[in-house]
Coordinates of N, CA, C and O and ligand atoms in Angstrom, one line a residue:
M1037 N 0.8 -1.2 0.0 CA 0.0 0.0 0.0 C 0.9 1.3 0.0 O 1.9 1.3 0.6
I1038 N 0.4 2.3 -0.7 CA 1.2 3.6 -0.6 C 0.2 4.7 -0.3 O -1.0 4.6 -0.5
K1039 N 0.7 5.8 0.3 CA -0.1 6.9 0.7 C 0.3 8.1 -0.3 O 1.4 8.5 -0.4
V1040 N -0.7 8.6 -0.9 CA -0.5 9.7 -1.8 C -1.6 10.8 -1.5 O -2.8 10.5 -1.5
N1041 N -1.1 12.0 -1.2 CA -2.0 13.1 -0.9 C -3.0 12.7 0.2 O -4.2 13.0 0.1
D1042 N -2.5 12.0 1.2 CA -3.3 11.5 2.3 C -4.4 10.5 1.9 O -5.3 10.2 2.7
M1043 N -4.2 9.9 0.7 CA -5.2 8.9 0.3 C -4.4 7.6 0.2 O -3.2 7.6 -0.2
N1044 N -5.0 6.4 0.6 CA -4.4 5.1 0.5 C -4.6 4.5 -0.9 O -5.8 4.4 -1.3
F1045 N -3.6 4.0 -1.5 CA -3.7 3.3 -2.7 C -3.1 1.9 -2.6 O -2.0 1.7 -2.0
V1046 N -3.8 0.9 -3.1 CA -3.2 -0.5 -3.1 C -2.8 -0.9 -4.5 O -3.4 -0.4 -5.5
R1047 N -1.7 -1.7 -4.6 CA -1.3 -2.1 -5.9 C -2.3 -3.0 -6.5 O -2.8 -4.0 -6.0
M1048 N -2.7 -2.7 -7.8 CA -3.7 -3.4 -8.5 C -3.1 -4.2 -9.6 O -3.5 -5.4 -9.8
I1049 N -2.2 -3.6 -10.3 CA -1.5 -4.4 -11.4 C 0.0 -4.2 -11.3 O 0.5 -3.1 -11.3
D1050 N 0.7 -5.4 -11.2 CA 2.1 -5.4 -11.0 C 2.8 -5.1 -12.4 O 2.3 -5.5 -13.4
K1051 N 4.0 -4.5 -12.3 CA 4.7 -4.1 -13.6 C 5.0 -5.3 -14.4 O 5.0 -5.3 -15.6
K1052 N 5.2 -6.5 -13.8 CA 5.5 -7.7 -14.5 C 4.2 -8.1 -15.4 O 4.4 -8.6 -16.5
D1053 N 3.1 -8.0 -14.8 CA 1.8 -8.3 -15.5 C 1.6 -7.3 -16.6 O 1.0 -7.6 -17.7
I1054 N 1.9 -6.0 -16.4 CA 1.8 -5.0 -17.4 C 2.6 -5.4 -18.6 O 2.2 -5.4 -19.8
K1055 N 3.9 -5.7 -18.4 CA 4.8 -6.1 -19.4 C 4.3 -7.3 -20.2 O 4.3 -7.3 -21.5
K1056 N 3.8 -8.3 -19.5 CA 3.3 -9.5 -20.1 C 2.1 -9.2 -21.0 O 2.0 -9.7 -22.2
E1057 N 1.2 -8.4 -20.5 CA 0.0 -8.1 -21.3 C 0.3 -7.2 -22.5 O -0.4 -7.4 -23.5
I1058 N 1.3 -6.4 -22.4 CA 1.6 -5.5 -23.5 C 2.2 -6.4 -24.6 O 2.0 -6.1 -25.8
K1059 N 3.0 -7.4 -24.3 CA 3.5 -8.3 -25.3 C 2.4 -9.0 -26.0 O 2.4 -9.2 -27.2
R1060 N 1.4 -9.5 -25.2 CA 0.2 -10.2 -25.8 C -0.5 -9.3 -26.8 O -0.8 -9.6 -27.9
L1061 N -0.8 -8.0 -26.3 CA -1.5 -7.1 -27.0 C -0.8 -6.7 -28.3 O -1.3 -6.5 -29.4
G1062 N 0.5 -6.5 -28.2 CA 1.4 -6.2 -29.3 C 1.3 -7.2 -30.4 O 1.1 -6.9 -31.6
K1063 N 1.2 -8.5 -30.0 CA 1.1 -9.6 -31.0 C -0.3 -9.5 -31.7 O -0.4 -9.7 -33.0
E1064 N -1.3 -9.2 -31.0 CA -2.6 -9.1 -31.5 C -2.7 -7.9 -32.5 O -3.3 -8.1 -33.6
I1065 N -2.1 -6.8 -32.2 CA -2.1 -5.6 -33.0 C -1.2 -5.9 -34.3 O -1.6 -5.5 -35.4
N1066 N -0.1 -6.5 -34.1 CA 0.8 -6.9 -35.3 C 0.0 -7.7 -36.3 O 0.2 -7.5 -37.5
K1067 N -0.8 -8.7 -35.8 CA -1.5 -9.5 -36.7 C -2.5 -8.7 -37.5 O -2.7 -9.0 -38.7
E1068 N -3.2 -7.8 -36.9 CA -4.2 -7.0 -37.5 C -3.6 -6.1 -38.6 O -4.2 -5.9 -39.7
F1069 N -2.4 -5.5 -38.3 CA -1.9 -4.5 -39.2 C -0.7 -4.9 -40.0 O 0.0 -4.0 -40.6
K1070 N -0.4 -6.2 -40.1 CA 0.9 -6.7 -40.7 C 1.2 -6.1 -42.1 O 2.3 -5.9 -42.4
N1071 N 0.2 -6.0 -42.9 CA 0.4 -5.5 -44.3 C 0.1 -4.0 -44.5 O -0.1 -3.5 -45.6
D1072 N -0.2 -3.3 -43.4 CA -0.7 -1.9 -43.5 C 0.4 -0.9 -43.1 O 1.3 -1.2 -42.4
S1073 N 0.0 0.4 -43.5 CA 0.8 1.5 -43.0 C -0.2 2.2 -42.1 O -1.3 2.6 -42.5
V1074 N 0.2 2.5 -40.9 CA -0.8 2.9 -39.9 C -0.4 4.3 -39.3 O 0.8 4.5 -39.0
E1075 N -1.4 5.2 -39.1 CA -1.2 6.4 -38.4 C -1.5 6.1 -36.9 O -2.7 5.9 -36.6
V1076 N -0.5 6.1 -36.1 CA -0.7 5.8 -34.7 C -0.8 7.1 -33.9 O 0.1 8.0 -34.0
I1077 N -1.9 7.3 -33.2 CA -2.2 8.6 -32.5 C -2.2 8.3 -31.0 O -3.1 7.6 -30.5
I1078 N -1.3 8.9 -30.3 CA -1.1 8.7 -28.9 C -1.8 9.9 -28.2 O -1.6 11.0 -28.4
V1079 N -2.8 9.5 -27.3 CA -3.5 10.5 -26.5 C -2.7 10.9 -25.2 O -2.7 10.1 -24.3
L1080 N -2.2 12.1 -25.2 CA -1.4 12.6 -24.1 C -2.4 13.0 -23.0 O -3.5 13.3 -23.2
K1081 N -1.9 13.1 -21.7 CA -0.6 12.7 -21.3 C -0.5 11.3 -20.9 O 0.6 10.6 -21.0
G1082 N -1.6 10.8 -20.3 CA -1.5 9.5 -19.6 C -0.9 8.3 -20.4 O -0.3 7.5 -19.8
A1083 N -1.2 8.3 -21.7 CA -0.8 7.1 -22.5 C 0.7 7.1 -22.9 O 1.2 6.2 -23.5
F1084 N 1.5 8.1 -22.4 CA 2.9 8.2 -23.0 C 3.7 7.0 -22.6 O 4.6 6.6 -23.4
I1085 N 3.6 6.5 -21.4 CA 4.4 5.4 -21.0 C 4.0 4.1 -21.6 O 4.8 3.3 -22.2
F1086 N 2.7 3.8 -21.6 CA 2.1 2.6 -22.2 C 2.4 2.6 -23.7 O 2.9 1.6 -24.2
A1087 N 2.3 3.8 -24.4 CA 2.5 3.8 -25.8 C 4.0 3.6 -26.1 O 4.3 2.9 -27.1
A1088 N 4.9 4.1 -25.3 CA 6.3 3.9 -25.5 C 6.6 2.4 -25.5 O 7.5 1.9 -26.3
D1089 N 6.0 1.7 -24.6 CA 6.3 0.2 -24.5 C 5.5 -0.5 -25.6 O 6.1 -1.4 -26.2
L1090 N 4.3 -0.1 -25.9 CA 3.5 -0.8 -26.9 C 4.1 -0.7 -28.3 O 4.2 -1.7 -29.0
I1091 N 4.4 0.5 -28.7 CA 4.9 0.7 -30.1 C 6.2 0.0 -30.3 O 6.5 -0.3 -31.5
R1092 N 7.0 -0.2 -29.3 CA 8.2 -1.0 -29.5 C 8.0 -2.5 -29.8 O 8.9 -3.2 -30.2
Q1093 N 6.7 -2.9 -29.7 CA 6.3 -4.3 -30.1 C 5.9 -4.3 -31.6 O 5.8 -5.4 -32.2
F1094 N 5.6 -3.1 -32.1 CA 5.1 -3.1 -33.5 C 6.0 -3.5 -34.5 O 7.2 -3.2 -34.5
R1095 N 5.5 -4.4 -35.5 CA 6.3 -4.9 -36.6 C 5.7 -4.5 -37.9 O 5.9 -5.2 -38.9
F1096 N 5.0 -3.4 -37.9 CA 4.4 -2.9 -39.2 C 4.7 -1.5 -39.4 O 5.2 -0.8 -38.4
D1097 N 4.5 -1.0 -40.6 CA 4.9 0.4 -40.9 C 3.9 1.4 -40.2 O 2.7 1.2 -40.3
H1098 N 4.5 2.4 -39.6 CA 3.6 3.3 -38.9 C 4.3 4.7 -38.7 O 5.5 4.8 -38.6
N1099 N 3.4 5.7 -38.5 CA 3.9 7.0 -38.1 C 3.3 7.3 -36.7 O 2.1 6.9 -36.5
V1100 N 3.9 8.1 -35.9 CA 3.4 8.4 -34.6 C 3.0 9.9 -34.5 O 3.7 10.8 -35.0
H1101 N 1.8 10.1 -33.9 CA 1.3 11.5 -33.7 C 0.8 11.6 -32.3 O 0.5 10.6 -31.7
F1102 N 0.6 12.9 -31.9 CA 0.1 13.1 -30.5 C -1.1 14.0 -30.5 O -1.1 15.0 -31.3
V1103 N -2.0 13.8 -29.6 CA -3.1 14.7 -29.4 C -3.3 14.8 -27.9 O -2.8 13.9 -27.1
Q1104 N -3.9 15.8 -27.4 CA -4.2 15.9 -26.0 C -5.6 16.5 -25.7 O -6.0 17.5 -26.3
F1105 N -6.2 15.9 -24.8 CA -7.5 16.3 -24.3 C -7.5 16.3 -22.8 O -6.6 15.7 -22.2
S1106 N -8.5 16.9 -22.2 CA -8.5 16.9 -20.7 C -10.0 16.8 -20.3 O -10.8 17.5 -20.8
S1107 N -10.2 15.9 -19.3 CA -11.6 15.8 -18.8 C -11.6 15.6 -17.3 O -12.7 15.8 -16.7
Y1108 N -10.5 15.3 -16.7 CA -10.5 15.0 -15.2 C -10.1 16.3 -14.4 O -9.3 17.1 -14.8
A1109 N -10.8 16.4 -13.2 CA -10.4 17.3 -12.2 C -10.3 16.5 -10.9 O -11.3 15.9 -10.5
G1110 N -9.1 16.3 -10.3 CA -8.9 15.5 -9.2 C -9.2 14.0 -9.6 O -8.6 13.5 -10.6
T1111 N -10.0 13.3 -8.8 CA -10.3 11.9 -9.1 C -11.6 11.7 -10.0 O -12.0 10.6 -10.2
Q1112 N -12.2 12.8 -10.4 CA -13.5 12.7 -11.1 C -13.4 13.1 -12.6 O -12.8 14.1 -12.9
S1113 N -14.1 12.4 -13.5 CA -14.2 12.8 -14.9 C -15.3 13.9 -14.9 O -16.3 13.7 -14.3
T1114 N -14.9 15.0 -15.5 CA -15.9 16.2 -15.4 C -16.9 16.1 -16.5 O -18.0 16.8 -16.4
G1115 N -16.7 15.4 -17.6 CA -17.6 15.3 -18.7 C -17.4 16.3 -19.7 O -17.9 16.2 -20.9
N1116 N -16.7 17.4 -19.4 CA -16.4 18.4 -20.4 C -15.0 18.1 -21.0 O -14.0 18.0 -20.3
I1117 N -15.0 18.0 -22.3 CA -13.7 17.7 -23.0 C -13.1 19.0 -23.6 O -13.7 19.7 -24.3
F1118 N -11.8 19.2 -23.2 CA -11.1 20.3 -23.8 C -10.0 19.8 -24.7 O -9.3 18.8 -24.3
E1119 N -9.9 20.4 -25.9 CA -8.8 20.0 -26.8 C -7.6 20.8 -26.5 O -7.7 22.0 -26.7
K1120 N -6.5 20.2 -26.1 CA -5.3 21.0 -25.7 C -4.3 20.9 -26.9 O -3.5 21.9 -27.0
L1121 N -4.2 19.8 -27.6 CA -3.3 19.7 -28.7 C -4.1 18.9 -29.8 O -4.5 17.8 -29.6
S1122 N -4.3 19.6 -30.9 CA -5.1 18.9 -32.0 C -4.2 18.2 -33.0 O -3.0 18.4 -33.1
L1123 N -4.9 17.3 -33.7 CA -4.2 16.5 -34.7 C -3.8 17.3 -35.9 O -4.6 17.9 -36.6
S1124 N -2.5 17.2 -36.3 CA -2.1 17.9 -37.5 C -1.9 17.0 -38.6 O -1.8 17.4 -39.8
A1125 N -1.9 15.6 -38.4 CA -1.6 14.7 -39.5 C -2.8 14.5 -40.4 O -4.0 14.7 -40.0
D1126 N -2.5 14.2 -41.7 CA -3.5 13.9 -42.7 C -3.8 12.4 -42.6 O -3.0 11.6 -42.9
V1127 N -5.0 12.0 -42.2 CA -5.4 10.6 -42.1 C -6.3 10.1 -43.1 O -6.9 9.0 -43.0
K1128 N -6.6 11.0 -44.1 CA -7.5 10.6 -45.2 C -7.1 9.3 -45.9 O -6.0 9.2 -46.3
G1129 N -8.0 8.3 -45.9 CA -7.8 7.1 -46.5 C -6.8 6.2 -45.8 O -6.4 5.1 -46.3
K1130 N -6.4 6.6 -44.6 CA -5.4 5.8 -43.8 C -6.0 5.0 -42.7 O -7.1 5.3 -42.2
R1131 N -5.3 3.9 -42.3 CA -5.8 3.2 -41.1 C -5.2 3.9 -39.9 O -4.0 4.3 -39.9
V1132 N -6.0 4.1 -38.9 CA -5.6 4.8 -37.7 C -5.7 3.9 -36.5 O -6.7 3.2 -36.3
L1133 N -4.7 4.0 -35.6 CA -4.7 3.3 -34.3 C -4.6 4.3 -33.2 O -3.5 5.0 -33.2
V1134 N -5.6 4.5 -32.4 CA -5.5 5.5 -31.3 C -5.1 4.7 -30.0 O -5.6 3.7 -29.7
I1135 N -4.1 5.3 -29.3 CA -3.6 4.6 -28.1 C -4.0 5.5 -26.9 O -3.6 6.7 -26.8
E1136 N -4.7 4.9 -26.0 CA -5.1 5.5 -24.7 C -4.6 4.8 -23.5 O -4.3 3.6 -23.6
D1137 N -4.4 5.5 -22.4 CA -4.1 4.7 -21.1 C -5.3 4.2 -20.5 O -5.3 3.1 -20.0
I1138 N -6.4 4.9 -20.5 CA -7.7 4.4 -19.9 C -8.9 4.9 -20.6 O -8.9 6.1 -21.0
V1139 N -9.9 4.0 -20.8 CA -11.2 4.4 -21.3 C -12.1 4.2 -20.1 O -12.3 3.1 -19.6
D1140 N -12.8 5.3 -19.7 CA -13.6 5.3 -18.5 C -15.1 5.5 -19.0 O -15.7 4.5 -19.4
T1141 N -15.6 6.7 -19.0 CA -16.9 6.9 -19.5 C -17.0 6.8 -21.1 O -18.0 6.6 -21.6
G1142 N -15.8 7.0 -21.7 CA -15.7 6.9 -23.1 C -16.0 8.3 -23.8 O -15.9 8.4 -25.0
N1143 N -16.2 9.3 -23.0 CA -16.5 10.7 -23.5 C -15.3 11.2 -24.3 O -15.6 11.8 -25.4
T1144 N -14.1 11.1 -23.8 CA -12.9 11.7 -24.5 C -12.8 11.1 -25.9 O -12.7 11.8 -26.9
L1145 N -12.9 9.7 -26.0 CA -12.7 9.1 -27.3 C -13.9 9.4 -28.2 O -13.7 9.5 -29.4
E1146 N -15.1 9.5 -27.7 CA -16.2 9.8 -28.5 C -16.0 11.1 -29.2 O -16.3 11.3 -30.4
F1147 N -15.6 12.1 -28.4 CA -15.3 13.4 -28.9 C -14.2 13.4 -30.0 O -14.4 13.9 -31.1
F1148 N -13.1 12.6 -29.8 CA -12.0 12.5 -30.7 C -12.4 11.7 -32.0 O -12.1 12.1 -33.1
I1149 N -13.1 10.6 -31.8 CA -13.5 9.8 -32.9 C -14.4 10.6 -33.9 O -14.2 10.5 -35.1
K1150 N -15.3 11.4 -33.4 CA -16.1 12.2 -34.2 C -15.3 13.2 -35.1 O -15.5 13.3 -36.3
K1151 N -14.3 13.8 -34.4 CA -13.4 14.7 -35.1 C -12.6 14.0 -36.2 O -12.4 14.5 -37.3
L1152 N -12.1 12.8 -35.8 CA -11.3 12.0 -36.7 C -12.1 11.6 -37.9 O -11.6 11.6 -39.1
N1153 N -13.3 11.1 -37.7 CA -14.1 10.7 -38.8 C -14.3 11.7 -39.9 O -14.5 11.4 -41.1
E1154 N -14.4 13.0 -39.4 CA -14.5 14.1 -40.4 C -13.3 14.2 -41.4 O -13.4 14.8 -42.4
K1155 N -12.2 13.6 -41.0 CA -11.0 13.6 -41.8 C -10.9 12.5 -42.8 O -9.9 12.3 -43.5
G1156 N -11.9 11.6 -42.7 CA -12.1 10.5 -43.7 C -11.0 9.4 -43.7 O -10.5 9.0 -44.7
P1157 N -10.7 8.8 -42.5 CA -9.7 7.7 -42.4 C -10.4 6.4 -43.0 O -11.6 6.3 -43.0
K1158 N -9.5 5.5 -43.4 CA -10.0 4.2 -43.9 C -10.6 3.4 -42.7 O -11.6 2.7 -42.9
S1159 N -10.0 3.4 -41.6 CA -10.5 2.7 -40.4 C -9.9 3.4 -39.1 O -8.9 4.0 -39.2
I1160 N -10.6 3.2 -38.0 CA -10.1 3.7 -36.7 C -10.2 2.5 -35.7 O -11.3 1.9 -35.6
D1161 N -9.1 2.2 -35.1 CA -9.1 1.2 -34.1 C -8.5 1.8 -32.8 O -7.8 2.8 -32.9
I1162 N -8.9 1.3 -31.7 CA -8.5 1.8 -30.4 C -7.7 0.8 -29.6 O -8.2 -0.4 -29.5
A1163 N -6.6 1.2 -29.0 CA -5.9 0.3 -28.1 C -5.8 1.0 -26.7 O -5.4 2.2 -26.7
T1164 N -6.2 0.3 -25.7 CA -6.1 1.0 -24.4 C -5.5 0.0 -23.3 O -5.7 -1.2 -23.4
L1165 N -4.8 0.6 -22.4 CA -4.2 -0.2 -21.3 C -5.3 -0.7 -20.4 O -5.4 -1.8 -20.0
L1166 N -6.1 0.3 -20.0 CA -7.2 0.0 -19.0 C -8.6 0.3 -19.6 O -8.7 1.3 -20.3
F1167 N -9.5 -0.5 -19.3 CA -10.9 -0.3 -19.7 C -11.9 -0.5 -18.6 O -11.9 -1.6 -18.0
K1168 N -12.6 0.6 -18.2 CA -13.6 0.5 -17.1 C -14.9 0.1 -17.8 O -15.7 0.9 -18.1
K1169 N -15.1 -1.2 -17.9 CA -16.3 -1.7 -18.7 C -17.6 -1.3 -18.1 O -18.6 -1.1 -18.8
E1170 N -17.7 -1.1 -16.7 CA -19.0 -0.8 -16.1 C -19.3 0.7 -16.3 O -20.5 1.1 -16.4
A1171 N -18.3 1.5 -16.5 CA -18.5 3.0 -16.7 C -18.8 3.3 -18.1 O -19.4 4.3 -18.4
F1172 N -18.3 2.5 -19.0 CA -18.4 2.7 -20.5 C -19.8 2.5 -21.0 O -20.4 1.4 -20.9
K1173 N -20.4 3.6 -21.6 CA -21.8 3.5 -22.1 C -21.9 3.9 -23.5 O -22.9 4.4 -24.0
K1174 N -20.9 3.7 -24.3 CA -20.9 4.2 -25.7 C -21.1 3.1 -26.7 O -21.0 1.9 -26.4
E1175 N -21.3 3.5 -27.9 CA -21.6 2.6 -29.0 C -20.4 2.0 -29.7 O -20.4 0.9 -30.2
Y1176 N -19.3 2.8 -29.7 CA -18.1 2.4 -30.4 C -17.4 1.3 -29.7 O -17.6 1.1 -28.5
T1177 N -16.5 0.5 -30.4 CA -15.9 -0.6 -29.9 C -14.4 -0.3 -29.5 O -13.7 0.4 -30.2
I1178 N -14.0 -0.8 -28.3 CA -12.6 -0.7 -27.9 C -12.0 -2.1 -28.2 O -12.1 -3.1 -27.5
R1179 N -11.3 -2.1 -29.4 CA -10.9 -3.4 -29.9 C -9.7 -4.1 -29.2 O -9.7 -5.3 -28.9
F1180 N -8.7 -3.3 -28.9 CA -7.5 -3.8 -28.2 C -7.4 -3.3 -26.8 O -7.2 -2.1 -26.5
R1181 N -7.6 -4.3 -25.8 CA -7.6 -3.9 -24.4 C -6.6 -4.8 -23.6 O -6.6 -6.0 -23.8
A1182 N -5.8 -4.1 -22.8 CA -4.9 -4.9 -22.0 C -5.6 -5.4 -20.7 O -5.6 -6.6 -20.5
F1183 N -6.2 -4.5 -20.0 CA -6.9 -4.9 -18.7 C -8.3 -4.3 -18.6 O -8.4 -3.1 -18.8
D1184 N -9.3 -5.1 -18.3 CA -10.6 -4.6 -17.9 C -10.5 -4.4 -16.4 O -10.1 -5.3 -15.7
I1185 N -10.9 -3.2 -15.9 CA -10.8 -3.0 -14.5 C -12.1 -2.5 -13.9 O -13.0 -2.1 -14.6
E1186 N -12.2 -2.6 -12.6 CA -13.4 -2.1 -11.9 C -13.4 -0.5 -12.0 O -12.4 0.1 -12.3
N1187 N -14.6 0.0 -11.6 CA -14.8 1.4 -11.7 C -14.2 2.2 -10.5 O -14.9 2.7 -9.7
K1188 N -12.9 2.1 -10.4 CA -12.2 2.8 -9.3 C -11.1 3.7 -9.8 O -10.6 3.4 -10.9
F1189 N -10.7 4.7 -9.1 CA -9.7 5.6 -9.5 C -8.3 5.0 -9.4 O -8.0 4.4 -8.4
V1190 N -7.5 5.1 -10.5 CA -6.2 4.4 -10.5 C -5.1 5.4 -10.9 O -5.4 6.4 -11.6
I1191 N -3.9 5.1 -10.4 CA -2.8 6.0 -10.7 C -1.6 5.1 -11.1 O -1.6 3.9 -10.7
G1192 N -0.5 5.7 -11.7 CA 0.7 5.0 -12.0 C 0.8 4.6 -13.4 O -0.1 4.6 -14.2
Y1193 N 2.1 4.3 -13.8 CA 2.4 3.9 -15.2 C 1.7 4.9 -16.2 O 1.1 4.5 -17.2
G1194 N 1.9 6.1 -15.9 CA 1.4 7.2 -16.8 C 0.2 7.9 -16.3 O 0.0 9.1 -16.6
L1195 N -0.6 7.2 -15.4 CA -1.8 7.8 -14.9 C -1.5 8.7 -13.7 O -0.8 8.2 -12.8
D1196 N -2.2 9.8 -13.6 CA -1.8 10.8 -12.6 C -2.9 11.0 -11.5 O -4.0 10.6 -11.7
L1197 N -2.4 11.7 -10.5 CA -3.3 12.3 -9.5 C -2.9 13.7 -9.5 O -1.8 14.1 -9.1
N1198 N -3.8 14.6 -10.0 CA -3.5 16.0 -10.1 C -2.1 16.3 -10.7 O -1.3 17.0 -10.2
E1199 N -1.8 15.6 -11.8 CA -0.6 15.7 -12.6 C 0.7 15.1 -12.0 O 1.8 15.2 -12.6
K1200 N 0.5 14.5 -10.8 CA 1.7 13.9 -10.2 C 1.6 12.3 -10.2 O 0.6 11.8 -10.5
H1201 N 2.8 11.7 -9.9 CA 2.9 10.3 -9.7 C 2.7 9.4 -11.0 O 2.4 8.2 -10.9
R1202 N 2.9 10.0 -12.2 CA 2.8 9.3 -13.4 C 3.9 8.2 -13.5 O 3.9 7.3 -14.3
N1203 N 5.0 8.5 -12.7 CA 6.2 7.6 -12.9 C 6.1 6.3 -12.0 O 7.1 5.5 -12.1
L1204 N 5.1 6.1 -11.3 CA 5.0 4.9 -10.5 C 5.0 3.7 -11.5 O 4.4 3.7 -12.5
K1205 N 5.8 2.6 -11.1 CA 6.0 1.5 -12.0 C 4.8 0.6 -12.1 O 4.6 -0.1 -13.1
H1206 N 4.1 0.4 -10.9 CA 2.9 -0.4 -10.9 C 1.7 0.5 -11.0 O 1.8 1.7 -10.9
I1207 N 0.5 -0.2 -11.3 CA -0.8 0.6 -11.2 C -1.4 0.4 -9.9 O -1.5 -0.8 -9.4
Y1208 N -1.9 1.5 -9.3 CA -2.5 1.4 -8.0 C -3.9 1.9 -8.0 O -4.3 2.8 -8.8
Q1209 N -4.8 1.3 -7.2 CA -6.2 1.8 -7.1 C -6.5 2.4 -5.7 O -5.9 2.0 -4.7
L1210 N -7.3 3.4 -5.7 CA -7.7 4.1 -4.5 C -8.4 3.1 -3.6 O -9.4 2.4 -4.0
K1211 N -8.0 3.0 -2.3 CA -8.5 2.0 -1.4 C -9.8 2.5 -0.8 O -10.0 3.7 -0.5
G1212 N -10.8 1.6 -0.7 CA -12.0 1.8 0.0 C -13.0 2.7 -0.8 O -13.9 3.2 -0.2
E1213 N -12.7 3.0 -2.1 CA -13.6 3.8 -2.9 C -14.7 3.0 -3.4 O -14.5 1.9 -4.0
D1214 N -16.0 3.4 -3.2 CA -17.1 2.7 -3.8 C -18.0 3.5 -4.7 O -18.0 4.7 -4.5
Ligands
LIG1921 C1 -7.9 10.5 -19.1 C2 -7.4 9.4 -20.0 C3 -8.4 9.5 -21.1 C4 -9.7 10.0 -20.4 C5 -10.6 8.8 -20.1 O1 -7.3 11.7 -19.5 O2 -6.1 9.6 -20.5 O3 -8.1 10.4 -22.1 O4 -9.3 10.6 -19.2 O5 -11.8 9.2 -19.5 P1 -13.2 9.2 -20.2 O6 -13.3 7.9 -21.0 O7 -14.2 9.3 -19.1 O8 -13.3 10.3 -21.2 P2 -7.1 13.0 -18.6 O9 -8.2 14.0 -18.9 O10 -7.0 12.6 -17.1 O11 -5.8 13.7 -19.1 P3 -4.3 13.1 -18.9 O12 -4.2 11.9 -19.7 O13 -3.5 14.2 -19.5 O14 -4.0 12.9 -17.5

């Protein structure tokens, strides 16, 4: 257990399991895109560590881009999406893979997918490290998922608490949160 900002967090996913699961996911993604050229879009900030590990598994042709949105204040998703860094890449007719650290309500990706679709890509797939399946109420599909998790606040391995603690090696969940 660790204490962060007077809150107790318990280890939920060990770094060894993260590594193992990223290998598995990498193979699944390689199979899908083996003959393609892919525009890989990393959603900052949370996904930067996961994406750095995941893309090093890739064995297909790809370019890397970054976008940034914000929806959280403290431990709660606010529902209002702000675009902080927009996509500059031309994705018309291209296959797109979006990399996220966590899909919670799905609001952020819904907002982004709508914008992406206006640019006419050939396909859009999503890869996420964490998926809160009980919180997710959207129509679109999250095709590549490393871990399905409970609806609890998590930090570490890129995920923050008020912009801190992204460097934790394991993933931790807030203790006693219901
Ligand atoms: C997190 C995460 C996703 C989004 C998921 O970003 O990286 O983009 O929230 O939540 P949702 O499915 O309910 O929309 P955050 O706003 O915390 O920004 P950060 O990645 O820069 O920390």
